[in-house]
Each structure stands twice: as structure tokens, then as C-alpha cells.
XYZ file of C-alpha atoms in Angstrom:
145
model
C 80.705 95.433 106.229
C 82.234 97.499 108.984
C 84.068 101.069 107.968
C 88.181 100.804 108.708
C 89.010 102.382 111.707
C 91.278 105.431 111.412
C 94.310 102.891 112.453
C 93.315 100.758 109.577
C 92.940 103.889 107.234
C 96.699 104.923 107.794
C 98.290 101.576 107.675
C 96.891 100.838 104.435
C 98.047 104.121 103.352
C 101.501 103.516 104.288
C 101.547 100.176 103.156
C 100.578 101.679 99.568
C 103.891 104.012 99.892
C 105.591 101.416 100.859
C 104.874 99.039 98.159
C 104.997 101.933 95.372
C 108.908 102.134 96.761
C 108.845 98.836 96.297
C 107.954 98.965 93.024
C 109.773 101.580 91.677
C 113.311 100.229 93.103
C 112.133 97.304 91.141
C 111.478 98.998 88.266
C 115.094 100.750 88.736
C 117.034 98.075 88.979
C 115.208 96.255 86.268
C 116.161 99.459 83.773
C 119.866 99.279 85.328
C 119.946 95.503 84.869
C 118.582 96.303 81.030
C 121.325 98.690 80.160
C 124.219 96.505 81.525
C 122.937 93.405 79.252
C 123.218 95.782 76.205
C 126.440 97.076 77.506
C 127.724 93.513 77.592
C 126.253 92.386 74.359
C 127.763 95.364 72.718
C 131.201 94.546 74.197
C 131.191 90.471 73.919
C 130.062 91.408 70.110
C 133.525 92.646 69.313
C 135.156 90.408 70.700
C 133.893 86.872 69.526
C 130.390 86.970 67.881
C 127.588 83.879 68.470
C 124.517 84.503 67.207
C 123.126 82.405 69.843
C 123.963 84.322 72.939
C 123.401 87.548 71.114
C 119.577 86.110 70.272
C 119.306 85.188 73.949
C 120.369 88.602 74.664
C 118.224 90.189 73.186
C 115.305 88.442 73.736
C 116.392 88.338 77.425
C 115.996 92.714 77.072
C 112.784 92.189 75.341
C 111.264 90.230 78.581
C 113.070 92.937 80.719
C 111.854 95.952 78.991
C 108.134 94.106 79.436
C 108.565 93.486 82.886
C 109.747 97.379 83.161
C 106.319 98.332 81.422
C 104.581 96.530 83.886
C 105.994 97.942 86.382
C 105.786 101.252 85.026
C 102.641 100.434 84.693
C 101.488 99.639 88.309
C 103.032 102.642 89.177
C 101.131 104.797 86.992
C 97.655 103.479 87.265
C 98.036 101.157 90.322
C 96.699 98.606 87.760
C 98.197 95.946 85.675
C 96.434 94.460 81.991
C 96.340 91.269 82.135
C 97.190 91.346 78.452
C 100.545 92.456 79.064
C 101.440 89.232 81.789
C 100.232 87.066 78.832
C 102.642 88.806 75.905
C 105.700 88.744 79.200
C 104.652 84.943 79.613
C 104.482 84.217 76.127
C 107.491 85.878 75.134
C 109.354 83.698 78.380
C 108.092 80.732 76.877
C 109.116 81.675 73.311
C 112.599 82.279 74.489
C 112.572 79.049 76.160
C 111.859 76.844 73.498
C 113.812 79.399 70.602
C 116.607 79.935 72.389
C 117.566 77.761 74.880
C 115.739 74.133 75.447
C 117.724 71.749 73.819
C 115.518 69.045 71.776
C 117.399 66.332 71.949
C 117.136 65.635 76.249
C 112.818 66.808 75.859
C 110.734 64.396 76.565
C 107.735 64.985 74.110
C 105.294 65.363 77.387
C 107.066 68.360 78.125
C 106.566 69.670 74.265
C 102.983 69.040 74.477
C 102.747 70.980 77.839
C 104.617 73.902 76.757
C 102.181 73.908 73.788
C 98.760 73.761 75.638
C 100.638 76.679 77.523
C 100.971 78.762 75.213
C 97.544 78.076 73.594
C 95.995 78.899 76.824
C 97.881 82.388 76.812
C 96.844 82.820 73.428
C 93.894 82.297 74.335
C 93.752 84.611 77.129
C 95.490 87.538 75.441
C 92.683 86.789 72.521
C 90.259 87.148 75.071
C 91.555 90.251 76.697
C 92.238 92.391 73.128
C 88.397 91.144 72.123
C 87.192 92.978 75.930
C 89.077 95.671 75.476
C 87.803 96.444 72.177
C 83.851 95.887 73.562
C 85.026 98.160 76.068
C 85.739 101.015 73.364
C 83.128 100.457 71.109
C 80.574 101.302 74.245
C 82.393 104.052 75.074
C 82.444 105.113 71.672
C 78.562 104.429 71.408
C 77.631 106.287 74.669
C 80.322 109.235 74.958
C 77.644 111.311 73.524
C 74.780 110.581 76.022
């Protein structure tokens, strides 16, 4: 494999500044977009109370605030667990079926997909925590050496 040119070297490097921008007005406007769902919440509260849309809300600035750590994440370590896309997808699919699918227009096909979904994600994120923790146990085991 051939050695990047010194062209090559400084167009990756400002395509990495450009895509950390990228990131963090992402992660920006994600935190802005958090704060006016609360505000909102907090005001529709007092005025007529559902506990569905409040639920949704909430949930809704659960999946934001995860999508924040991800991105706070990237920026930080330029890296992104693939633990934490499972917990965002999971929690996107619990809000789906908790909050708003409505069971009575589901065809049970759909059900069954949404299940094996989330079984697979499970599965993943079971996956992940179990290499993660190999991962610390050598580390543990060898930090001496």
C-alpha cells in the first residue's frame, strides 16, 4: 500500500475538521432541540395534562439525550460503542410500540418483525457488554506485566 501524498495528508485533515463541525452543530442543535421539548412539556402540562403525549415526551428526550451522548461521544474519542446504537435503537423501538403504534391497524407480521428486532439488538448489546468485560478482565490480568 502506497503512503498518501502530502495533498492527500491535508485533505483528510480538513475533512476531519470539517466533519467534527459537523458534528458538534449536530450535537448543538440536538441539546437546543432537547431543551425546547421540556420547555413545551412543562408548558402544555399546565394547561391540559395527557399522560400520553407527556410519555411520548419524555421518551422522545430520552432518545435525544442518547443521540447527544453519541455524539458527544464521537467528538471526544472519534469513536462510537456500538453498545450505545443498540440501547438508542432499542429505546426507538420501545417507544414505537409503548407509545405510539396503535394495535388495532398491526398486522401480526409486523409484531413478529419488530420482535426478532429487538432480539437481535439484545442480542448484540449482550454481545458487546460480554466483550467489553473480556476486555477488562485482560487488562486487569496483564496491567502488572
Amino acid at each position: 500500500m502506497r503512503e498518501p501524498t502530502e495533498i492527500g495528508r491535508s485533505v483528510m485533515t480538513w475533512l476531519n475538521v470539517l466533519f467534527d463541525v459537523v458534528v458538534i452543530a449536530l450535537a448543538t442543535l440536538t441539546m437546543a432541540y432537547i431543551v425546547y421539548i421540556m420547555w413545551r412539556l412543562v408548558i402544555n402540562s399546565f394547561n391540559n395534562f395527557d399522560v400520553e403525549t407527556v410519555l411520548h415526551q419524555i421518551v422522545l428526550v430520552i432518545i435525544f439525550l442518547e443521540i447527544f451522548e453519541l455524539l458527544a461521544m464521537y467528538i471526544k474519542d472519534h469513536h462510537v460503542s456500538m453498545r450505545n446504537v443498540v440501547e438508542l435503537g432499542v429505546l426507538a423501538i420501545v417507544r414505537k410500540i409503548v407509545v405510539t403504534l396503535d394495535y388495532s391497524r398491526i398486522e401480526w407480521t409486523t409484531l413478529v418483525g419488530m420482535s426478532l428486532l429487538m432480539f437481535v439488538m439484545g442480542w448484540i448489546y449482550v454481545q458487546e457488554r460480554k466483550r467489553i468485560t473480556q476486555h477488562e478482565e485482560f487488562l486487569m490480568e496483564h496491567r502488572g506485566r
